[in-house]
DNA sequence: TGAATACGTCGGAAATCTCCGACGCGTCAA
DNA sequence: TTGACGCGTCGGAGATTTCCGACGTATTCA
């Protein structure tokens, strides 16, 4: 039972696609399973990973469970990326300078 | 031999830390290995993953190999996140509205 | 009440990940 | 040239991931 890790949760393309779909609104598990060529257990287990990473929230409705997106933990990834955004904008600016220098010749 | 996937490359905390360290400048492999409590083969294999994801570039210097950060593929993650930034800013705005509504009472 | 539905979870199989020791190759220094 | 160093990669061990069929539970509907 590994701890909930947002980066690991995003490592799987199916889970990323689940999050994408949940943007448009909550979905039941069987409904999601039909979107992918996957059995229900597989989808259910992907949802468990997303749940442990607090990226989704479940809302029981009768015998179904609707899963809602909770994008807040994504800010951790965003923050991590910011440490590089600054760096790569510097790099891009430097590259641009070089290109301008070349063009001037 | 899985294909180079930026999200998978970021799933491992050691690889994320390697990228963090490379922000400050290029590093040789043994030098990196000393930072972690890891053998050199492990670090070398992490670097292979990062290389296949095009997140690092190697520059041979004599018998050493200095690894440079290439943050450009990170923009793929950034773009993916943008699909949610918009969503979660909407959510935050909606929450703010509710709070303002409450405060007005 | 009983049958059908929606779901979570438990083995278990197959694939993948992560790490290490060992080996080979190229480079440096004596 | 010889020995030591820095590195990549292979073979293999152990852990983890990903998927499925099977089972149990709760809910719905006839």
PDB file of C-alpha atoms (C1' of nucleotides) in Angstrom:
ATOM      1  CA  UNK A   1       0.000   0.000   0.000  1.00  0.00           C
ATOM      2  CA  UNK A   2       2.080   2.850  -1.280  1.00  0.00           C
ATOM      3  CA  UNK A   3       1.286   6.314  -0.079  1.00  0.00           C
ATOM      4  CA  UNK A   4      -0.759   8.641  -2.236  1.00  0.00           C
ATOM      5  CA  UNK A   5       1.572  10.331  -4.705  1.00  0.00           C
ATOM      6  CA  UNK A   6       0.199  12.756  -7.266  1.00  0.00           C
ATOM      7  CA  UNK A   7       3.086  12.251  -9.680  1.00  0.00           C
ATOM      8  CA  UNK A   8       2.668   8.478  -9.631  1.00  0.00           C
ATOM      9  CA  UNK A   9      -1.070   8.849 -10.080  1.00  0.00           C
ATOM     10  CA  UNK A  10      -0.474  10.848 -13.252  1.00  0.00           C
ATOM     11  CA  UNK A  11       2.036   8.358 -14.623  1.00  0.00           C
ATOM     12  CA  UNK A  12      -0.703   6.149 -16.066  1.00  0.00           C
ATOM     13  CA  UNK A  13      -2.430   7.296 -19.279  1.00  0.00           C
ATOM     14  CA  UNK A  14      -5.739   5.724 -18.296  1.00  0.00           C
ATOM     15  CA  UNK A  15      -5.789   7.688 -15.073  1.00  0.00           C
ATOM     16  CA  UNK A  16      -4.933  10.900 -16.896  1.00  0.00           C
ATOM     17  CA  UNK A  17      -7.777  10.274 -19.311  1.00  0.00           C
ATOM     18  CA  UNK A  18     -10.162   9.581 -16.412  1.00  0.00           C
ATOM     19  CA  UNK A  19      -9.295  12.965 -14.950  1.00  0.00           C
ATOM     20  CA  UNK A  20      -9.806  14.575 -18.350  1.00  0.00           C
ATOM     21  CA  UNK A  21     -13.255  13.060 -18.644  1.00  0.00           C
ATOM     22  CA  UNK A  22     -14.221  14.056 -15.122  1.00  0.00           C
ATOM     23  CA  UNK A  23     -13.640  17.682 -16.054  1.00  0.00           C
ATOM     24  CA  UNK A  24     -16.971  17.643 -17.871  1.00  0.00           C
ATOM     25  CA  UNK A  25     -18.806  16.357 -14.822  1.00  0.00           C
ATOM     26  CA  UNK A  26     -19.132  13.416 -12.448  1.00  0.00           C
ATOM     27  CA  UNK A  27     -19.297   9.911 -13.888  1.00  0.00           C
ATOM     28  CA  UNK A  28     -20.285   6.496 -12.599  1.00  0.00           C
ATOM     29  CA  UNK A  29     -17.757   3.663 -12.682  1.00  0.00           C
ATOM     30  CA  UNK A  30     -19.432   1.499 -15.310  1.00  0.00           C
ATOM     31  CA  UNK A  31     -19.889   4.547 -17.452  1.00  0.00           C
ATOM     32  CA  UNK A  32     -16.168   5.240 -17.257  1.00  0.00           C
ATOM     33  CA  UNK A  33     -15.262   1.618 -17.887  1.00  0.00           C
ATOM     34  CA  UNK A  34     -17.165   1.741 -21.178  1.00  0.00           C
ATOM     35  CA  UNK A  35     -14.993   4.638 -22.362  1.00  0.00           C
ATOM     36  CA  UNK A  36     -11.886   2.513 -22.130  1.00  0.00           C
ATOM     37  CA  UNK A  37     -11.357  -1.000 -23.351  1.00  0.00           C
ATOM     38  CA  UNK A  38     -11.007  -2.143 -19.791  1.00  0.00           C
ATOM     39  CA  UNK A  39     -12.889  -4.256 -17.323  1.00  0.00           C
ATOM     40  CA  UNK A  40     -14.643  -2.667 -14.387  1.00  0.00           C
ATOM     41  CA  UNK A  41     -12.163  -3.925 -11.767  1.00  0.00           C
ATOM     42  CA  UNK A  42      -9.307  -2.220 -13.575  1.00  0.00           C
ATOM     43  CA  UNK A  43     -11.134   1.100 -13.683  1.00  0.00           C
ATOM     44  CA  UNK A  44     -12.168   0.685 -10.069  1.00  0.00           C
ATOM     45  CA  UNK A  45      -8.554   0.193  -9.080  1.00  0.00           C
ATOM     46  CA  UNK A  46      -7.438   3.205 -11.058  1.00  0.00           C
ATOM     47  CA  UNK A  47     -10.062   5.186  -9.196  1.00  0.00           C
ATOM     48  CA  UNK A  48      -8.666   3.885  -5.932  1.00  0.00           C
ATOM     49  CA  UNK A  49      -5.247   5.264  -6.838  1.00  0.00           C
ATOM     50  CA  UNK A  50      -6.804   8.603  -7.757  1.00  0.00           C
ATOM     51  CA  UNK A  51      -8.791   8.572  -4.542  1.00  0.00           C
ATOM     52  CA  UNK A  52      -5.665   7.973  -2.446  1.00  0.00           C
ATOM     53  CA  UNK A  53      -4.013  10.879  -4.236  1.00  0.00           C
ATOM     54  CA  UNK A  54      -7.120  12.947  -3.388  1.00  0.00           C
ATOM     55  CA  UNK A  55      -7.656  13.716  -7.045  1.00  0.00           C
ATOM     56  CA  UNK A  56     -11.204  12.404  -7.060  1.00  0.00           C
ATOM     57  CA  UNK A  57     -14.073  12.355  -4.610  1.00  0.00           C
ATOM     58  CA  UNK A  58     -16.887   9.809  -4.570  1.00  0.00           C
ATOM     59  CA  UNK A  59     -20.545  10.566  -4.225  1.00  0.00           C
ATOM     60  CA  UNK A  60     -22.805   7.531  -3.738  1.00  0.00           C
ATOM     61  CA  UNK A  61     -26.099   7.805  -5.555  1.00  0.00           C
ATOM     62  CA  UNK A  62     -28.180   4.754  -4.872  1.00  0.00           C
ATOM     63  CA  UNK A  63     -26.263   1.746  -6.076  1.00  0.00           C
ATOM     64  CA  UNK A  64     -23.994   3.828  -8.272  1.00  0.00           C
ATOM     65  CA  UNK A  65     -20.975   5.892  -7.309  1.00  0.00           C
ATOM     66  CA  UNK A  66     -20.323   9.101  -9.105  1.00  0.00           C
ATOM     67  CA  UNK A  67     -16.752  10.243  -9.122  1.00  0.00           C
ATOM     68  CA  UNK A  68     -15.985  13.938  -9.044  1.00  0.00           C
ATOM     69  CA  UNK A  69     -12.757  15.623 -10.038  1.00  0.00           C
ATOM     70  CA  UNK A  70     -10.792  17.363  -7.319  1.00  0.00           C
ATOM     71  CA  UNK A  71      -8.018  19.235  -9.137  1.00  0.00           C
ATOM     72  CA  UNK A  72      -6.475  20.768  -6.042  1.00  0.00           C
ATOM     73  CA  UNK A  73      -3.594  18.279  -5.601  1.00  0.00           C
ATOM     74  CA  UNK A  74      -2.540  19.141  -9.153  1.00  0.00           C
ATOM     75  CA  UNK A  75      -1.186  22.368  -7.766  1.00  0.00           C
ATOM     76  CA  UNK A  76       1.641  20.342  -6.273  1.00  0.00           C
ATOM     77  CA  UNK A  77       2.711  19.382  -9.776  1.00  0.00           C
ATOM     78  CA  UNK A  78       2.208  22.927 -10.948  1.00  0.00           C
ATOM     79  CA  UNK A  79       4.387  24.244  -8.147  1.00  0.00           C
ATOM     80  CA  UNK A  80       7.065  21.700  -8.922  1.00  0.00           C
ATOM     81  CA  UNK A  81       7.029  22.732 -12.568  1.00  0.00           C
ATOM     82  CA  UNK A  82       7.384  26.387 -11.631  1.00  0.00           C
ATOM     83  CA  UNK A  83      10.911  25.659 -10.427  1.00  0.00           C
ATOM     84  CA  UNK A  84      11.665  24.911 -14.084  1.00  0.00           C
ATOM     85  CA  UNK A  85       9.396  27.360 -15.871  1.00  0.00           C
ATOM     86  CA  UNK A  86      11.608  30.148 -14.687  1.00  0.00           C
ATOM     87  CA  UNK A  87      14.666  28.249 -15.807  1.00  0.00           C
ATOM     88  CA  UNK A  88      13.334  27.343 -19.227  1.00  0.00           C
ATOM     89  CA  UNK A  89      12.048  30.834 -19.934  1.00  0.00           C
ATOM     90  CA  UNK A  90      15.566  32.062 -19.261  1.00  0.00           C
ATOM     91  CA  UNK A  91      16.865  29.423 -21.628  1.00  0.00           C
ATOM     92  CA  UNK A  92      14.330  30.345 -24.293  1.00  0.00           C
ATOM     93  CA  UNK A  93      15.241  34.008 -23.971  1.00  0.00           C
ATOM     94  CA  UNK A  94      18.904  33.116 -24.355  1.00  0.00           C
ATOM     95  CA  UNK A  95      18.098  31.034 -27.412  1.00  0.00           C
ATOM     96  CA  UNK A  96      16.158  33.911 -28.879  1.00  0.00           C
ATOM     97  CA  UNK A  97      19.097  36.229 -28.370  1.00  0.00           C
ATOM     98  CA  UNK A  98      21.335  33.829 -30.232  1.00  0.00           C
ATOM     99  CA  UNK A  99      18.870  33.603 -33.095  1.00  0.00           C
ATOM    100  CA  UNK A 100      18.586  37.379 -33.289  1.00  0.00           C
ATOM    101  CA  UNK A 101      22.341  37.591 -33.299  1.00  0.00           C
ATOM    102  CA  UNK A 102      22.455  35.126 -36.192  1.00  0.00           C
ATOM    103  CA  UNK A 103      19.766  36.996 -38.097  1.00  0.00           C
ATOM    104  CA  UNK A 104      21.678  40.244 -37.810  1.00  0.00           C
ATOM    105  CA  UNK A 105      24.630  38.852 -39.747  1.00  0.00           C
TER     106      UNK A 105
ATOM    107  CA  UNK B   1      11.956  -0.799 -23.891  1.00  0.00           C
ATOM    108  CA  UNK B   2       9.017   1.434 -23.150  1.00  0.00           C
ATOM    109  CA  UNK B   3       8.688   4.602 -25.134  1.00  0.00           C
ATOM    110  CA  UNK B   4       9.851   7.865 -23.627  1.00  0.00           C
ATOM    111  CA  UNK B   5       7.028   9.262 -21.512  1.00  0.00           C
ATOM    112  CA  UNK B   6       7.516  12.496 -19.593  1.00  0.00           C
ATOM    113  CA  UNK B   7       4.836  11.700 -17.033  1.00  0.00           C
ATOM    114  CA  UNK B   8       6.357   8.298 -16.253  1.00  0.00           C
ATOM    115  CA  UNK B   9       9.795   9.867 -16.029  1.00  0.00           C
ATOM    116  CA  UNK B  10       8.518  12.235 -13.338  1.00  0.00           C
ATOM    117  CA  UNK B  11       6.828   9.453 -11.366  1.00  0.00           C
ATOM    118  CA  UNK B  12      10.052   8.569  -9.561  1.00  0.00           C
ATOM    119  CA  UNK B  13      11.236  10.871  -6.748  1.00  0.00           C
ATOM    120  CA  UNK B  14      14.903  10.187  -7.475  1.00  0.00           C
ATOM    121  CA  UNK B  15      14.466  11.318 -11.067  1.00  0.00           C
ATOM    122  CA  UNK B  16      12.618  14.438  -9.963  1.00  0.00           C
ATOM    123  CA  UNK B  17      15.444  15.249  -7.575  1.00  0.00           C
ATOM    124  CA  UNK B  18      18.023  14.693 -10.311  1.00  0.00           C
ATOM    125  CA  UNK B  19      16.235  17.248 -12.460  1.00  0.00           C
ATOM    126  CA  UNK B  20      16.098  19.636  -9.520  1.00  0.00           C
ATOM    127  CA  UNK B  21      19.838  19.341  -9.007  1.00  0.00           C
ATOM    128  CA  UNK B  22      20.593  19.778 -12.694  1.00  0.00           C
ATOM    129  CA  UNK B  23      18.912  23.184 -12.567  1.00  0.00           C
ATOM    130  CA  UNK B  24      22.036  24.536 -10.917  1.00  0.00           C
ATOM    131  CA  UNK B  25      24.285  23.242 -13.656  1.00  0.00           C
ATOM    132  CA  UNK B  26      25.575  20.091 -15.318  1.00  0.00           C
ATOM    133  CA  UNK B  27      26.739  17.205 -13.142  1.00  0.00           C
ATOM    134  CA  UNK B  28      28.740  14.049 -13.664  1.00  0.00           C
ATOM    135  CA  UNK B  29      27.174  10.678 -12.870  1.00  0.00           C
ATOM    136  CA  UNK B  30      29.329   9.731  -9.889  1.00  0.00           C
ATOM    137  CA  UNK B  31      28.788  13.177  -8.487  1.00  0.00           C
ATOM    138  CA  UNK B  32      25.030  12.665  -8.699  1.00  0.00           C
ATOM    139  CA  UNK B  33      25.239   9.151  -7.261  1.00  0.00           C
ATOM    140  CA  UNK B  34      26.910  10.555  -4.163  1.00  0.00           C
ATOM    141  CA  UNK B  35      23.924  12.865  -3.578  1.00  0.00           C
ATOM    142  CA  UNK B  36      21.595   9.902  -3.223  1.00  0.00           C
ATOM    143  CA  UNK B  37      22.125   6.754  -1.257  1.00  0.00           C
ATOM    144  CA  UNK B  38      22.253   4.812  -4.461  1.00  0.00           C
ATOM    145  CA  UNK B  39      24.773   2.876  -6.476  1.00  0.00           C
ATOM    146  CA  UNK B  40      26.071   4.237  -9.735  1.00  0.00           C
ATOM    147  CA  UNK B  41      24.169   1.738 -11.960  1.00  0.00           C
ATOM    148  CA  UNK B  42      20.862   2.863 -10.456  1.00  0.00           C
ATOM    149  CA  UNK B  43      21.604   6.513 -11.125  1.00  0.00           C
ATOM    150  CA  UNK B  44      22.840   5.659 -14.587  1.00  0.00           C
ATOM    151  CA  UNK B  45      19.567   3.881 -15.328  1.00  0.00           C
ATOM    152  CA  UNK B  46      17.528   6.774 -14.034  1.00  0.00           C
ATOM    153  CA  UNK B  47      19.504   9.001 -16.361  1.00  0.00           C
ATOM    154  CA  UNK B  48      18.680   6.648 -19.210  1.00  0.00           C
ATOM    155  CA  UNK B  49      14.973   7.108 -18.516  1.00  0.00           C
ATOM    156  CA  UNK B  50      15.415  10.866 -18.408  1.00  0.00           C
ATOM    157  CA  UNK B  51      17.437  10.730 -21.608  1.00  0.00           C
ATOM    158  CA  UNK B  52      14.736   8.781 -23.423  1.00  0.00           C
ATOM    159  CA  UNK B  53      12.208  11.358 -22.253  1.00  0.00           C
ATOM    160  CA  UNK B  54      14.582  14.015 -23.646  1.00  0.00           C
ATOM    161  CA  UNK B  55      14.724  15.706 -20.265  1.00  0.00           C
ATOM    162  CA  UNK B  56      18.509  15.562 -20.082  1.00  0.00           C
ATOM    163  CA  UNK B  57      21.343  15.846 -22.548  1.00  0.00           C
ATOM    164  CA  UNK B  58      24.787  14.324 -22.121  1.00  0.00           C
ATOM    165  CA  UNK B  59      28.069  16.038 -22.732  1.00  0.00           C
ATOM    166  CA  UNK B  60      31.166  13.808 -22.606  1.00  0.00           C
ATOM    167  CA  UNK B  61      34.159  15.457 -20.970  1.00  0.00           C
ATOM    168  CA  UNK B  62      37.095  13.128 -21.000  1.00  0.00           C
ATOM    169  CA  UNK B  63      36.109  10.032 -19.105  1.00  0.00           C
ATOM    170  CA  UNK B  64      33.227  11.755 -17.356  1.00  0.00           C
ATOM    171  CA  UNK B  65      29.773  12.523 -18.691  1.00  0.00           C
ATOM    172  CA  UNK B  66      28.131  15.706 -17.644  1.00  0.00           C
ATOM    173  CA  UNK B  67      24.369  15.692 -17.763  1.00  0.00           C
ATOM    174  CA  UNK B  68      22.527  18.870 -18.642  1.00  0.00           C
ATOM    175  CA  UNK B  69      18.909  19.670 -17.943  1.00  0.00           C
ATOM    176  CA  UNK B  70      16.599  20.081 -20.928  1.00  0.00           C
ATOM    177  CA  UNK B  71      13.334  21.360 -19.469  1.00  0.00           C
ATOM    178  CA  UNK B  72      11.492  21.651 -22.782  1.00  0.00           C
ATOM    179  CA  UNK B  73       9.516  18.387 -22.546  1.00  0.00           C
ATOM    180  CA  UNK B  74       8.127  19.649 -19.246  1.00  0.00           C
ATOM    181  CA  UNK B  75       5.914  21.933 -21.277  1.00  0.00           C
ATOM    182  CA  UNK B  76       3.876  18.858 -22.186  1.00  0.00           C
ATOM    183  CA  UNK B  77       3.023  18.427 -18.518  1.00  0.00           C
ATOM    184  CA  UNK B  78       2.393  22.124 -18.191  1.00  0.00           C
ATOM    185  CA  UNK B  79       0.017  22.075 -21.142  1.00  0.00           C
ATOM    186  CA  UNK B  80      -1.801  19.080 -19.718  1.00  0.00           C
ATOM    187  CA  UNK B  81      -2.191  20.848 -16.400  1.00  0.00           C
ATOM    188  CA  UNK B  82      -3.610  23.908 -18.131  1.00  0.00           C
ATOM    189  CA  UNK B  83      -6.696  21.903 -18.988  1.00  0.00           C
ATOM    190  CA  UNK B  84      -7.309  21.792 -15.241  1.00  0.00           C
ATOM    191  CA  UNK B  85      -5.960  25.158 -14.171  1.00  0.00           C
ATOM    192  CA  UNK B  86      -8.812  26.733 -16.013  1.00  0.00           C
ATOM    193  CA  UNK B  87     -11.229  24.348 -14.357  1.00  0.00           C
ATOM    194  CA  UNK B  88      -9.912  24.842 -10.862  1.00  0.00           C
ATOM    195  CA  UNK B  89      -9.758  28.612 -11.202  1.00  0.00           C
ATOM    196  CA  UNK B  90     -13.416  28.497 -12.163  1.00  0.00           C
ATOM    197  CA  UNK B  91     -14.064  26.412  -9.102  1.00  0.00           C
ATOM    198  CA  UNK B  92     -12.152  28.820  -6.914  1.00  0.00           C
ATOM    199  CA  UNK B  93     -14.042  31.749  -8.411  1.00  0.00           C
ATOM    200  CA  UNK B  94     -17.324  29.981  -7.734  1.00  0.00           C
ATOM    201  CA  UNK B  95     -16.254  29.322  -4.163  1.00  0.00           C
ATOM    202  CA  UNK B  96     -15.320  32.960  -3.782  1.00  0.00           C
ATOM    203  CA  UNK B  97     -18.730  34.008  -5.035  1.00  0.00           C
ATOM    204  CA  UNK B  98     -20.382  31.792  -2.463  1.00  0.00           C
ATOM    205  CA  UNK B  99     -18.242  33.288   0.276  1.00  0.00           C
ATOM    206  CA  UNK B 100     -19.043  36.825  -0.849  1.00  0.00           C
ATOM    207  CA  UNK B 101     -22.698  35.909  -0.906  1.00  0.00           C
ATOM    208  CA  UNK B 102     -22.398  34.620   2.639  1.00  0.00           C
ATOM    209  CA  UNK B 103     -20.525  37.708   3.786  1.00  0.00           C
ATOM    210  CA  UNK B 104     -23.239  39.991   2.410  1.00  0.00           C
ATOM    211  CA  UNK B 105     -25.849  38.444   4.684  1.00  0.00           C
TER     212      UNK B 105
ATOM    213  C1'  DT C   1     -39.186 -11.600  -1.332  1.00  0.00           C
ATOM    214  C1'  DG C   2     -36.158 -12.636  -5.132  1.00  0.00           C
ATOM    215  C1'  DA C   3     -33.516 -11.424  -9.355  1.00  0.00           C
ATOM    216  C1'  DA C   4     -30.746  -8.040 -11.371  1.00  0.00           C
ATOM    217  C1'  DT C   5     -27.532  -4.197 -11.100  1.00  0.00           C
ATOM    218  C1'  DA C   6     -23.422  -1.343  -9.464  1.00  0.00           C
ATOM    219  C1'  DC C   7     -19.652  -1.502  -6.979  1.00  0.00           C
ATOM    220  C1'  DG C   8     -15.165  -2.720  -4.129  1.00  0.00           C
ATOM    221  C1'  DT C   9     -11.830  -5.930  -3.234  1.00  0.00           C
ATOM    222  C1'  DC C  10      -9.330 -10.240  -3.100  1.00  0.00           C
ATOM    223  C1'  DG C  11      -6.153 -13.863  -5.285  1.00  0.00           C
ATOM    224  C1'  DG C  12      -3.225 -14.476  -8.952  1.00  0.00           C
ATOM    225  C1'  DA C  13      -0.829 -13.861 -13.487  1.00  0.00           C
ATOM    226  C1'  DA C  14       1.924 -11.157 -16.392  1.00  0.00           C
ATOM    227  C1'  DA C  15       4.435  -7.140 -17.171  1.00  0.00           C
ATOM    228  C1'  DT C  16       7.266  -3.489 -15.559  1.00  0.00           C
ATOM    229  C1'  DC C  17      10.276  -0.977 -12.226  1.00  0.00           C
ATOM    230  C1'  DT C  18      14.190  -0.486  -9.318  1.00  0.00           C
ATOM    231  C1'  DC C  19      18.268  -1.836  -7.695  1.00  0.00           C
ATOM    232  C1'  DC C  20      22.778  -4.254  -7.495  1.00  0.00           C
ATOM    233  C1'  DG C  21      27.208  -6.875  -8.763  1.00  0.00           C
ATOM    234  C1'  DA C  22      29.861  -7.941 -12.675  1.00  0.00           C
ATOM    235  C1'  DC C  23      31.789  -7.012 -16.958  1.00  0.00           C
ATOM    236  C1'  DG C  24      33.686  -4.339 -20.872  1.00  0.00           C
ATOM    237  C1'  DC C  25      35.060  -0.016 -23.039  1.00  0.00           C
ATOM    238  C1'  DG C  26      37.284   4.356 -23.339  1.00  0.00           C
ATOM    239  C1'  DT C  27      40.193   7.882 -20.828  1.00  0.00           C
ATOM    240  C1'  DC C  28      43.697   9.669 -17.741  1.00  0.00           C
ATOM    241  C1'  DA C  29      48.079   9.655 -15.162  1.00  0.00           C
ATOM    242  C1'  DA C  30      52.373   7.615 -14.107  1.00  0.00           C
TER     243       DA C  30
ATOM    244  C1'  DT D   1      52.171   0.512 -21.423  1.00  0.00           C
ATOM    245  C1'  DT D   2      49.903  -0.359 -17.110  1.00  0.00           C
ATOM    246  C1'  DG D   3      46.756   0.482 -13.605  1.00  0.00           C
ATOM    247  C1'  DA D   4      43.026   3.206 -11.888  1.00  0.00           C
ATOM    248  C1'  DC D   5      38.879   5.739 -12.879  1.00  0.00           C
ATOM    249  C1'  DG D   6      34.188   6.973 -14.990  1.00  0.00           C
ATOM    250  C1'  DC D   7      30.744   5.219 -17.385  1.00  0.00           C
ATOM    251  C1'  DG D   8      26.913   2.176 -19.760  1.00  0.00           C
ATOM    252  C1'  DT D   9      24.735  -2.006 -19.850  1.00  0.00           C
ATOM    253  C1'  DC D  10      23.609  -6.875 -18.950  1.00  0.00           C
ATOM    254  C1'  DG D  11      21.586 -10.647 -15.907  1.00  0.00           C
ATOM    255  C1'  DG D  12      18.936 -11.362 -12.218  1.00  0.00           C
ATOM    256  C1'  DA D  13      16.413 -10.578  -7.720  1.00  0.00           C
ATOM    257  C1'  DG D  14      12.724  -8.444  -5.432  1.00  0.00           C
ATOM    258  C1'  DA D  15       9.065  -5.148  -5.362  1.00  0.00           C
ATOM    259  C1'  DT D  16       5.380  -2.882  -7.662  1.00  0.00           C
ATOM    260  C1'  DT D  17       1.847  -2.190 -11.348  1.00  0.00           C
ATOM    261  C1'  DT D  18      -1.880  -3.545 -14.091  1.00  0.00           C
ATOM    262  C1'  DC D  19      -5.241  -6.412 -15.367  1.00  0.00           C
ATOM    263  C1'  DC D  20      -8.832 -10.057 -14.892  1.00  0.00           C
ATOM    264  C1'  DG D  21     -12.374 -13.525 -12.995  1.00  0.00           C
ATOM    265  C1'  DA D  22     -14.703 -14.492  -8.870  1.00  0.00           C
ATOM    266  C1'  DC D  23     -16.932 -13.322  -4.777  1.00  0.00           C
ATOM    267  C1'  DG D  24     -19.512 -10.502  -1.296  1.00  0.00           C
ATOM    268  C1'  DT D  25     -22.301  -6.323  -0.211  1.00  0.00           C
ATOM    269  C1'  DA D  26     -25.693  -2.793  -0.907  1.00  0.00           C
ATOM    270  C1'  DT D  27     -29.435  -0.988  -3.760  1.00  0.00           C
ATOM    271  C1'  DT D  28     -33.264  -1.177  -7.075  1.00  0.00           C
ATOM    272  C1'  DC D  29     -37.251  -3.064  -9.114  1.00  0.00           C
ATOM    273  C1'  DA D  30     -40.748  -6.467 -10.026  1.00  0.00           C
TER     274       DA D  30
END
